[in-house]
Coordinates of C-alpha atoms in Angstrom, one line a residue:
F21 CA 0.0 0.0 0.0
A22 CA 1.2 3.5 -0.8
S23 CA -0.4 5.2 2.2
L24 CA -2.0 4.2 5.5
D25 CA -5.4 5.1 4.1
D26 CA -5.0 2.3 1.5
W27 CA -5.5 -0.1 4.4
Y28 CA -9.2 0.8 4.5
Q29 CA -9.6 -1.6 1.6
I30 CA -8.0 -4.6 3.3
K31 CA -10.1 -7.8 3.4
I32 CA -9.7 -10.8 5.6
S33 CA -9.0 -12.8 2.5
D34 CA -6.0 -10.6 1.7
I35 CA -4.6 -11.3 5.2
R36 CA -5.1 -15.0 4.8
K37 CA -3.5 -14.9 1.3
F38 CA -0.3 -13.4 2.6
G39 CA -0.1 -15.7 5.7
G40 CA -1.1 -13.2 8.3
S41 CA -4.2 -14.9 9.7
G42 CA -2.3 -16.6 12.5
L43 CA -0.7 -13.3 13.6
I44 CA -4.0 -11.5 13.5
A45 CA -5.9 -14.3 15.3
G46 CA -3.3 -14.7 18.0
L47 CA -2.6 -11.1 18.9
Y48 CA -5.6 -9.1 17.7
S49 CA -8.6 -11.4 18.2
S50 CA -8.9 -11.9 14.4
S51 CA -9.4 -8.2 13.9
A52 CA -7.5 -6.5 11.1
I53 CA -8.8 -3.2 12.5
K54 CA -7.4 -3.9 16.0
A55 CA -4.1 -4.8 14.4
L56 CA -3.9 -1.5 12.5
L57 CA -4.9 0.6 15.4
S58 CA -2.2 -1.1 17.5
V59 CA 0.6 -1.0 14.8
Y60 CA -0.2 2.6 13.6
P61 CA -1.6 4.4 16.7
E62 CA -0.5 7.8 15.4
H63 CA -2.9 7.6 12.4
D64 CA -6.4 9.1 12.7
W65 CA -8.3 6.0 11.7
K66 CA -11.9 6.4 10.7
I67 CA -13.3 2.9 11.5
W68 CA -16.4 3.4 9.3
K69 CA -14.2 3.7 6.2
F70 CA -13.2 0.0 6.5
N71 CA -15.3 -2.6 4.8
F72 CA -16.4 -3.7 8.2
A73 CA -16.4 -2.2 11.7
T74 CA -15.4 -3.9 15.0
M75 CA -18.2 -5.7 16.9
G76 CA -20.3 -3.2 18.9
F77 CA -18.6 -0.1 17.3
W78 CA -21.8 1.6 16.5
K79 CA -23.3 1.0 19.9
D80 CA -21.0 3.5 21.4
F81 CA -22.5 7.0 21.2
H82 CA -19.0 8.6 20.9
N83 CA -18.3 6.6 17.7
R84 CA -21.7 7.7 16.2
R85 CA -20.9 11.3 17.2
S86 CA -17.4 11.1 15.6
F87 CA -19.0 9.8 12.4
F88 CA -21.4 12.7 12.2
D89 CA -18.8 15.2 13.1
W90 CA -16.6 13.8 10.2
L91 CA -19.6 13.7 7.9
G92 CA -20.4 17.4 8.6
D93 CA -16.8 18.3 7.6
E94 CA -17.0 16.0 4.5
V95 CA -20.1 17.6 3.1
G96 CA -19.2 21.1 4.2
Y97 CA -21.8 21.9 6.8
V98 CA -21.1 25.2 8.5
S99 CA -24.1 25.4 10.9
F100 CA -26.5 23.2 12.7
D101 CA -29.2 24.1 10.3
S102 CA -27.2 22.5 7.5
W103 CA -28.0 19.1 9.0
Y104 CA -31.6 19.4 7.8
Q105 CA -30.2 18.9 4.3
T106 CA -28.7 15.5 5.1
S107 CA -29.9 12.7 3.0
Y108 CA -29.7 8.9 3.3
S109 CA -27.3 8.9 0.4
D110 CA -25.0 11.4 2.2
I111 CA -24.7 8.8 5.0
Y112 CA -24.8 5.6 2.9
S113 CA -22.2 6.7 0.4
R114 CA -19.7 7.4 3.2
R115 CA -20.2 4.0 4.7
G116 CA -22.5 5.1 7.5
A117 CA -25.5 2.9 6.7
W118 CA -24.9 0.8 9.8
V119 CA -25.1 3.9 12.1
L120 CA -28.6 4.4 10.9
N121 CA -29.6 1.1 12.5
H122 CA -29.4 2.8 15.9
Y123 CA -31.9 5.4 14.7
Y124 CA -34.3 2.9 13.1
G125 CA -33.1 3.9 9.6
S126 CA -34.2 7.5 10.1
V127 CA -31.9 10.2 9.0
Y128 CA -34.0 12.7 10.9
N129 CA -33.6 10.8 14.2
A130 CA -29.9 10.4 13.6
V131 CA -29.2 14.1 13.1
K132 CA -31.7 15.7 15.4

C-alpha cells in the first residue's frame, strides 16, 4: 500500500492470502482493525471507512458522534441548520449505513 489510508480496503482474504491470519488471530482477536490501530496508533483511523467495523462499534455514542462530526466536515456543513439537508445517500455513500440502524433507519432521528 502507498499510504495508510489504503489499508481501509483490506479484506480478511488478503490477510489469509499473505499468511497473516495466525498473527491477526493470535494477537488481535482476528481483527485487522485492532491490528492496524495497534501498529499505527498515530494515524487518525476512521473505523467506518473500513469494509467492516469492529463488533459493537456503532453501539458507542461517541463513535456515532465522531462519524457525524466527520460527515459534517466532509459535506461542508457550517451550521447546525445545515443538517436538515442530510440525505440517506449522504450517509450511505460514506459507509455510515450501519449507524442508521441505531436510529431505526431514520436520517431525521440520527441528526436531530
